[in-house]
Amino acid sequence: MTPVVSSGKAATTNPLKQSPALGGAMAFLGIERSLPLLHGSQGCTAFALVLMVRHFREAIPLQTTAMSEISTILGGADNVEAAIGNIYDRAQPRLIGICSTALTETRGEDMAADLRTIRERHPEWRDVLDVVFASTPDYGGSLEEGWGKVVTAVIEALVPQGEVPRALRRVNLLVGSHLTPGDVEELADFVHGMGLDAVVLPDLSGSLDGHVPDRHITTSLGGTRLDAIAGMGSAVLTLAVGAQMEGAAEALQRRTGVPYRMFDHVTGLAATDAFASALIEAGGEPSPRLKRERSRLLDAMLDGHFAFSGKRCAIAAEPDLLLALSEFIAAMGASVGAAITPVAAPHLSRVPTASVVIGDIDDLEQGATGCHLVLSNSHAREAASRLGLPLFRVGFPVFDRLGGPQRVSVGYRGTRRLIFDLANLFLEQAGDTQGAHEAPPAEAAEKHRHAQAQVG
Amino acid sequence: MLRNKMADVFNEPGCATNRAKGEKERKQGCSAKTLTPGAAAGGCAFDGAKIALQPITDAAHLVHGPIACEGNSWDSRNTASSGPSLYRTGFTTDLNELDIIHGGEKKLYRAIKEIVQRHRPPAVFVYLTCVTALTGDDIDAVCKAASERLATPVIPISAPGFAGSKNFGNKLAGHALLDHVIGTVEPEQTTACDINVIGEYNVAGEMWQVTPLFARLGIRVLAPITGDSRYHQVAAAHRARVNMVVCSQAMVSLARAMQERWGIPFFEGSFYGIGDTSAALRTLARMLVERGAEPSLIERTEALIAAEEARAWAALAPYRTRLAGKRVLLYTGGVKSWSVLAALQEIGMTVVGTSVRKSTSEDKQRIKDLMGDDAPMVDQIPAKQMYAMLARGDADILMSGGRTQFVALKTKTPWLDINQERHHGYAGYDGMIALVRQIDTELSNPIWAQVRTPSPWDMPLPARASTAGAQPARAATQG
């Protein structure tokens, strides 16, 4: 049991946390022809929008109910109704996903009742538009929390209640926000490599993978199809990746009876083997290619572990990503010298480190002394540079380097990629020009010089 | 209270737009145009206030609210500092549910205390947000108590997001400076050539493209308000001889109030464009001389202008042949809708449209002066329509802010960032040369021909190569 302690500061300094509403909006973007709507003041949307644009380098469809001081006090139902109407008229989405913010939640609104009234008043939307609401106030949780709540809300709204005949080779894959669009695609390929079909929810690999559509699209650029979501009850098993997805997996089981298996992550040999085992139990059969990929990963571990040995890493990330990276690093023979996360979560007690700090990037900077590498988002770049340490960019947002959303670090293939990337950083740091473990350490040379100087 | 403040801020005789309005319209204020739910874009008042004040580089900026306001927005404003970096640190009380239920005042006080004890800043700015405005946290009282107990100015900024637009937040920030900062410190020394530059935030170091010109004329910037400023500079800004207002709409009320209170005359000018830079320098020199500066300043300024303009035009000349006839869609607003026009026209580019979303009637007149009565002024262009325009090839390059970047790029159209997140400075004579160089670099990049090439599976069969349809393929292999 790793102790989890709070940094205890009143002033969060260089925040590591983004708002749950941002995470919720991002999850909605993984559904086809959807358009997320933040129920708050227009700044709530503007900030979330700009940050996602910087990370994904894509236009992000995201709207606001544009709450003012007065509409907040009087209640926002009129603004919600007007927003739905305006969005529908301008963009014709199939789904409008509403996330509340701290503003509307502090005031307190019965959004479920308001939405029922609004839907009754607009029969013209009945067969053409779904509206899904998730409560995602900024004062509770972080990006992961909002993401998980939205996926749960989508399942509760769009998957019909009741058991249906099972399709033998079909599984559901519920993916957390700690997986990039590149990771999601890799996992879907992995399932296919087992000869199975997967409905992936949400599927950012179809919308925010970075591509050039042949026309202007004002909603999400792709993602999970609505009919596929409605058919999730016909799978033999749900695989949920990330503790943030447990609520969604449970909701799906409650509605359809489809059993689920939880995976904290699918990074590293053990985690990927567990994922593969579950797929084999569900009737999968690994392709020769998949077997080869595992063999390649073993080789990468054999070649790469020298570089990891004795290295200390400082990690600042949301709980699910922190656990994934920490377990991977420990499994390669390096250690986690500092582990920072913005919010508490039960599974943090499994992070392989001395203690987990609930804190911010300032806590990372204070705690990373003696480490060799920092793993965090782009916000940590100045802290890392003050520490004189390389920063390996992970999570959200990554805005000062290209390809963050395309990075793959899951499955056998992705884990191999991650080993190479990190090992190369360690090797570069050691000034190694010979090969993984042949260069004498720089400290030894320094001690030698020092000793010689004292003698002379 | 906020309501009174808003009415007060809207009553702006120094604002051209406001003067042009009737009595009734004026009472409604400038954000009377209510935002449309589901079709609104842009930042909130808190965003605007933060943009205007955060460039005070040695101060701490603390956001009092739940995580979204600072967590989603910090580390995004590209304003440069020549020294202190505390302004880049994101501070927030990051309120959780219990803080909101019990009230956040005590946590706010503890946060201020932590910051003062650890960083010893000359001042702390505390930003109210929607939630803390709604729950009624009295930040004025907390800031007052903290100022006294911690012996550090702690300044409340009451610009919660739901109060209005970004522009309105700029104005509220200006008022806060008047109420709490400017005039609280006397400068160590003054000169007859001290000025303040108001509304310039040193985005991408733009201020530094102009300050060398000032230095050559012996003009001293007493206080930049607020780009690359120090707190004590802003606090002593009331001793300047002349105020120059750069981003006219947002900060003109601050300049007008300073004129009333301390008799500092002001003018609105711009450092975008060669002609405008010269005009600004000329006006500055004249006004400083009127207030007692050495009369020779005027001649020295004219000599500098003549030399700099000649140098700038000489530097731009090589681009004339390369860029003549290229069509630009200028999608910005306010001052920039006309101030870069002249330079683009001078090098022979065709401006196919310039947006006047945030422009005043004076801005629009300037455009007409440059381009004639049939100037292609456009209002807001919806993304869908802009996509169609660019896909059709109506413009060779889009110059705009980050918001429309991907509309241009997805149509495979060259794009240049001219708004606040950009990484190149475009102010002054050197800035205009840099801008034209960037346009040329972007337009002449070899990727454009490549990305427009059809994919192999859309290519006509070789057997049909003699038909007109094969044209793009041949052009591509040559290009």
PDB file of C-alpha atoms in Angstrom, chain A residues 8-15 17-20 22 37 41-44 46-51 53-54 57-59 63-70 72-73 79 82-83 86-87 90 92 102-103 106-107 138-139 141 210-216 218 361-362 366 378-379 381-382 399, chain B residues 2-3 6 35-44 46-47 62 66-77 85 88-97 100 107 110-111 114-115 118-119 130-131 134-135 161-166 382-384 387 402-403 406-407 409-410 412 421:
ATOM      1  CA  GLY A   8      -1.348  20.709   1.733  1.00  0.00           C
ATOM      2  CA  LYS A   9      -0.851  24.007  -0.082  1.00  0.00           C
ATOM      3  CA  ALA A  10      -3.679  26.525  -0.259  1.00  0.00           C
ATOM      4  CA  ALA A  11      -2.267  27.982  -3.485  1.00  0.00           C
ATOM      5  CA  THR A  12      -2.123  25.402  -6.233  1.00  0.00           C
ATOM      6  CA  THR A  13       1.010  26.437  -8.095  1.00  0.00           C
ATOM      7  CA  ASN A  14       1.345  25.587 -11.783  1.00  0.00           C
ATOM      8  CA  PRO A  15      -1.721  23.373 -12.014  1.00  0.00           C
ATOM      9  CA  LYS A  17      -5.209  19.454 -13.327  1.00  0.00           C
ATOM     10  CA  GLN A  18      -7.644  20.316 -16.086  1.00  0.00           C
ATOM     11  CA  SER A  19     -11.370  20.528 -15.544  1.00  0.00           C
ATOM     12  CA  PRO A  20     -13.715  17.524 -15.685  1.00  0.00           C
ATOM     13  CA  LEU A  22     -12.927  19.524 -20.591  1.00  0.00           C
ATOM     14  CA  LEU A  37     -21.729  21.899 -25.279  1.00  0.00           C
ATOM     15  CA  SER A  41     -20.048  31.112 -19.193  1.00  0.00           C
ATOM     16  CA  GLN A  42     -18.419  31.488 -22.577  1.00  0.00           C
ATOM     17  CA  GLY A  43     -14.956  31.523 -21.047  1.00  0.00           C
ATOM     18  CA  CYS A  44     -15.415  27.929 -19.831  1.00  0.00           C
ATOM     19  CA  ALA A  46     -13.058  29.222 -24.806  1.00  0.00           C
ATOM     20  CA  PHE A  47     -10.354  27.929 -22.455  1.00  0.00           C
ATOM     21  CA  ALA A  48     -11.190  24.260 -23.006  1.00  0.00           C
ATOM     22  CA  LEU A  49     -11.385  24.832 -26.750  1.00  0.00           C
ATOM     23  CA  VAL A  50      -8.067  26.631 -27.020  1.00  0.00           C
ATOM     24  CA  LEU A  51      -6.275  23.996 -24.949  1.00  0.00           C
ATOM     25  CA  VAL A  53      -6.802  23.014 -30.281  1.00  0.00           C
ATOM     26  CA  ARG A  54      -3.230  23.441 -29.043  1.00  0.00           C
ATOM     27  CA  ARG A  57      -3.826  20.814 -33.730  1.00  0.00           C
ATOM     28  CA  GLU A  58      -7.335  20.494 -35.069  1.00  0.00           C
ATOM     29  CA  ALA A  59     -10.388  22.697 -35.133  1.00  0.00           C
ATOM     30  CA  GLN A  63     -20.086  25.272 -27.918  1.00  0.00           C
ATOM     31  CA  THR A  64     -21.273  27.247 -24.915  1.00  0.00           C
ATOM     32  CA  THR A  65     -24.615  28.071 -23.337  1.00  0.00           C
ATOM     33  CA  ALA A  66     -23.089  31.541 -22.772  1.00  0.00           C
ATOM     34  CA  MET A  67     -24.396  31.994 -19.250  1.00  0.00           C
ATOM     35  CA  SER A  68     -24.418  35.549 -17.937  1.00  0.00           C
ATOM     36  CA  GLU A  69     -24.700  36.775 -14.381  1.00  0.00           C
ATOM     37  CA  ILE A  70     -28.458  37.129 -14.783  1.00  0.00           C
ATOM     38  CA  THR A  72     -27.125  32.089 -13.853  1.00  0.00           C
ATOM     39  CA  ILE A  73     -29.317  33.504 -11.119  1.00  0.00           C
ATOM     40  CA  ASN A  79     -29.998  29.104 -22.523  1.00  0.00           C
ATOM     41  CA  ALA A  82     -31.571  28.114 -27.233  1.00  0.00           C
ATOM     42  CA  ALA A  83     -28.129  26.554 -27.526  1.00  0.00           C
ATOM     43  CA  ASN A  86     -28.839  27.083 -32.573  1.00  0.00           C
ATOM     44  CA  ILE A  87     -26.397  24.201 -32.716  1.00  0.00           C
ATOM     45  CA  ARG A  90     -26.144  25.411 -37.804  1.00  0.00           C
ATOM     46  CA  GLN A  92     -26.964  19.286 -37.678  1.00  0.00           C
ATOM     47  CA  ALA A 102     -18.953  24.660 -11.603  1.00  0.00           C
ATOM     48  CA  LEU A 103     -20.970  27.777 -12.410  1.00  0.00           C
ATOM     49  CA  THR A 106     -23.021  25.800  -7.783  1.00  0.00           C
ATOM     50  CA  ARG A 107     -26.269  27.525  -8.602  1.00  0.00           C
ATOM     51  CA  ASP A 138     -14.949  21.758 -11.983  1.00  0.00           C
ATOM     52  CA  TYR A 139     -14.803  21.427  -8.205  1.00  0.00           C
ATOM     53  CA  GLY A 141     -12.220  15.592  -9.875  1.00  0.00           C
ATOM     54  CA  GLY A 210      -5.141  14.211 -37.442  1.00  0.00           C
ATOM     55  CA  HIS A 211      -6.322  13.835 -41.012  1.00  0.00           C
ATOM     56  CA  VAL A 212      -7.567  16.067 -43.817  1.00  0.00           C
ATOM     57  CA  PRO A 213     -11.274  15.517 -44.508  1.00  0.00           C
ATOM     58  CA  ASP A 214     -12.455  16.244 -48.026  1.00  0.00           C
ATOM     59  CA  ARG A 215     -15.092  18.697 -46.864  1.00  0.00           C
ATOM     60  CA  HIS A 216     -15.843  21.031 -43.984  1.00  0.00           C
ATOM     61  CA  THR A 218     -18.823  21.194 -38.171  1.00  0.00           C
ATOM     62  CA  ILE A 361       3.725  20.834 -11.105  1.00  0.00           C
ATOM     63  CA  ASP A 362       5.355  22.859  -8.354  1.00  0.00           C
ATOM     64  CA  GLN A 366      10.246  20.142  -5.501  1.00  0.00           C
ATOM     65  CA  SER A 378       3.927  20.285 -21.656  1.00  0.00           C
ATOM     66  CA  HIS A 379       3.166  22.477 -18.651  1.00  0.00           C
ATOM     67  CA  ARG A 381       8.677  22.000 -19.468  1.00  0.00           C
ATOM     68  CA  GLU A 382       9.909  25.015 -17.495  1.00  0.00           C
ATOM     69  CA  PHE A 399       1.334  21.632 -27.154  1.00  0.00           C
TER      70      PHE A 399
ATOM     71  CA  LEU B   2     -20.456  44.829 -10.080  1.00  0.00           C
ATOM     72  CA  ARG B   3     -23.440  46.246 -11.888  1.00  0.00           C
ATOM     73  CA  MET B   6     -20.128  47.970 -15.277  1.00  0.00           C
ATOM     74  CA  LEU B  35     -24.114  36.405 -26.450  1.00  0.00           C
ATOM     75  CA  THR B  36     -26.021  33.778 -28.378  1.00  0.00           C
ATOM     76  CA  PRO B  37     -26.124  30.405 -26.623  1.00  0.00           C
ATOM     77  CA  GLY B  38     -24.816  27.728 -28.967  1.00  0.00           C
ATOM     78  CA  ALA B  39     -23.264  30.236 -31.335  1.00  0.00           C
ATOM     79  CA  ALA B  40     -20.847  32.245 -29.250  1.00  0.00           C
ATOM     80  CA  ALA B  41     -17.107  32.330 -29.517  1.00  0.00           C
ATOM     81  CA  GLY B  42     -14.441  34.103 -27.587  1.00  0.00           C
ATOM     82  CA  GLY B  43     -13.144  34.615 -24.111  1.00  0.00           C
ATOM     83  CA  CYS B  44     -14.844  35.905 -20.992  1.00  0.00           C
ATOM     84  CA  PHE B  46     -11.880  37.075 -16.532  1.00  0.00           C
ATOM     85  CA  ASP B  47      -9.784  36.098 -19.561  1.00  0.00           C
ATOM     86  CA  LEU B  62      -3.771  34.301  -8.184  1.00  0.00           C
ATOM     87  CA  PRO B  66     -12.377  26.078  -9.130  1.00  0.00           C
ATOM     88  CA  ILE B  67      -9.828  24.534 -11.482  1.00  0.00           C
ATOM     89  CA  ALA B  68     -11.156  25.356 -14.955  1.00  0.00           C
ATOM     90  CA  CYS B  69     -10.396  29.093 -14.864  1.00  0.00           C
ATOM     91  CA  GLU B  70      -6.648  28.688 -14.306  1.00  0.00           C
ATOM     92  CA  GLY B  71      -6.052  24.964 -14.912  1.00  0.00           C
ATOM     93  CA  ASN B  72      -7.374  25.140 -18.464  1.00  0.00           C
ATOM     94  CA  SER B  73      -5.872  28.525 -19.323  1.00  0.00           C
ATOM     95  CA  TRP B  74      -2.505  29.061 -17.663  1.00  0.00           C
ATOM     96  CA  ASP B  75       0.716  28.883 -19.666  1.00  0.00           C
ATOM     97  CA  SER B  76      -0.977  30.016 -22.867  1.00  0.00           C
ATOM     98  CA  ARG B  77      -0.188  33.708 -23.218  1.00  0.00           C
ATOM     99  CA  SER B  85       9.287  35.278 -14.451  1.00  0.00           C
ATOM    100  CA  ARG B  88       4.383  32.819 -15.685  1.00  0.00           C
ATOM    101  CA  THR B  89       3.592  30.810 -12.566  1.00  0.00           C
ATOM    102  CA  GLY B  90      -0.053  29.762 -12.473  1.00  0.00           C
ATOM    103  CA  PHE B  91      -1.560  30.286  -9.015  1.00  0.00           C
ATOM    104  CA  THR B  92      -5.094  29.231  -8.140  1.00  0.00           C
ATOM    105  CA  THR B  93      -7.078  28.396  -5.021  1.00  0.00           C
ATOM    106  CA  ASP B  94      -8.424  25.402  -6.981  1.00  0.00           C
ATOM    107  CA  LEU B  95     -11.625  25.267  -4.924  1.00  0.00           C
ATOM    108  CA  ASN B  96     -13.175  21.891  -4.222  1.00  0.00           C
ATOM    109  CA  GLU B  97     -16.773  21.180  -3.305  1.00  0.00           C
ATOM    110  CA  ILE B 100     -17.506  26.200  -2.128  1.00  0.00           C
ATOM    111  CA  LYS B 107      -8.387  29.471   1.706  1.00  0.00           C
ATOM    112  CA  ARG B 110      -3.924  31.320   3.160  1.00  0.00           C
ATOM    113  CA  ALA B 111      -3.034  31.158  -0.529  1.00  0.00           C
ATOM    114  CA  GLU B 114       1.821  31.351   1.089  1.00  0.00           C
ATOM    115  CA  ILE B 115       2.643  33.239  -2.074  1.00  0.00           C
ATOM    116  CA  ARG B 118       7.541  32.101  -0.482  1.00  0.00           C
ATOM    117  CA  HIS B 119       7.991  34.460  -3.450  1.00  0.00           C
ATOM    118  CA  CYS B 130     -17.895  33.227 -11.724  1.00  0.00           C
ATOM    119  CA  VAL B 131     -18.240  30.707  -8.914  1.00  0.00           C
ATOM    120  CA  LEU B 134     -21.863  33.662  -7.198  1.00  0.00           C
ATOM    121  CA  THR B 135     -21.107  32.359  -3.701  1.00  0.00           C
ATOM    122  CA  GLY B 161     -16.322  35.492 -16.598  1.00  0.00           C
ATOM    123  CA  PHE B 162     -20.073  35.912 -16.749  1.00  0.00           C
ATOM    124  CA  ALA B 163     -19.781  39.722 -16.481  1.00  0.00           C
ATOM    125  CA  GLY B 164     -19.144  39.941 -20.205  1.00  0.00           C
ATOM    126  CA  SER B 165     -16.643  39.636 -23.009  1.00  0.00           C
ATOM    127  CA  LYS B 166     -12.879  39.587 -23.059  1.00  0.00           C
ATOM    128  CA  PRO B 382     -18.623  31.571 -40.310  1.00  0.00           C
ATOM    129  CA  ALA B 383     -16.102  28.737 -40.503  1.00  0.00           C
ATOM    130  CA  LYS B 384     -18.168  26.909 -43.093  1.00  0.00           C
ATOM    131  CA  TYR B 387     -13.750  26.985 -45.729  1.00  0.00           C
ATOM    132  CA  GLY B 402      -5.318  30.478 -34.141  1.00  0.00           C
ATOM    133  CA  ARG B 403      -9.064  29.961 -34.136  1.00  0.00           C
ATOM    134  CA  PHE B 406      -7.253  24.815 -39.234  1.00  0.00           C
ATOM    135  CA  VAL B 407      -9.945  26.109 -41.543  1.00  0.00           C
ATOM    136  CA  LEU B 409      -4.844  24.390 -43.358  1.00  0.00           C
ATOM    137  CA  LYS B 410      -7.581  21.814 -44.067  1.00  0.00           C
ATOM    138  CA  LYS B 412      -4.463  23.382 -48.032  1.00  0.00           C
ATOM    139  CA  GLU B 421      -0.520  33.435 -29.640  1.00  0.00           C
TER     140      GLU B 421
END
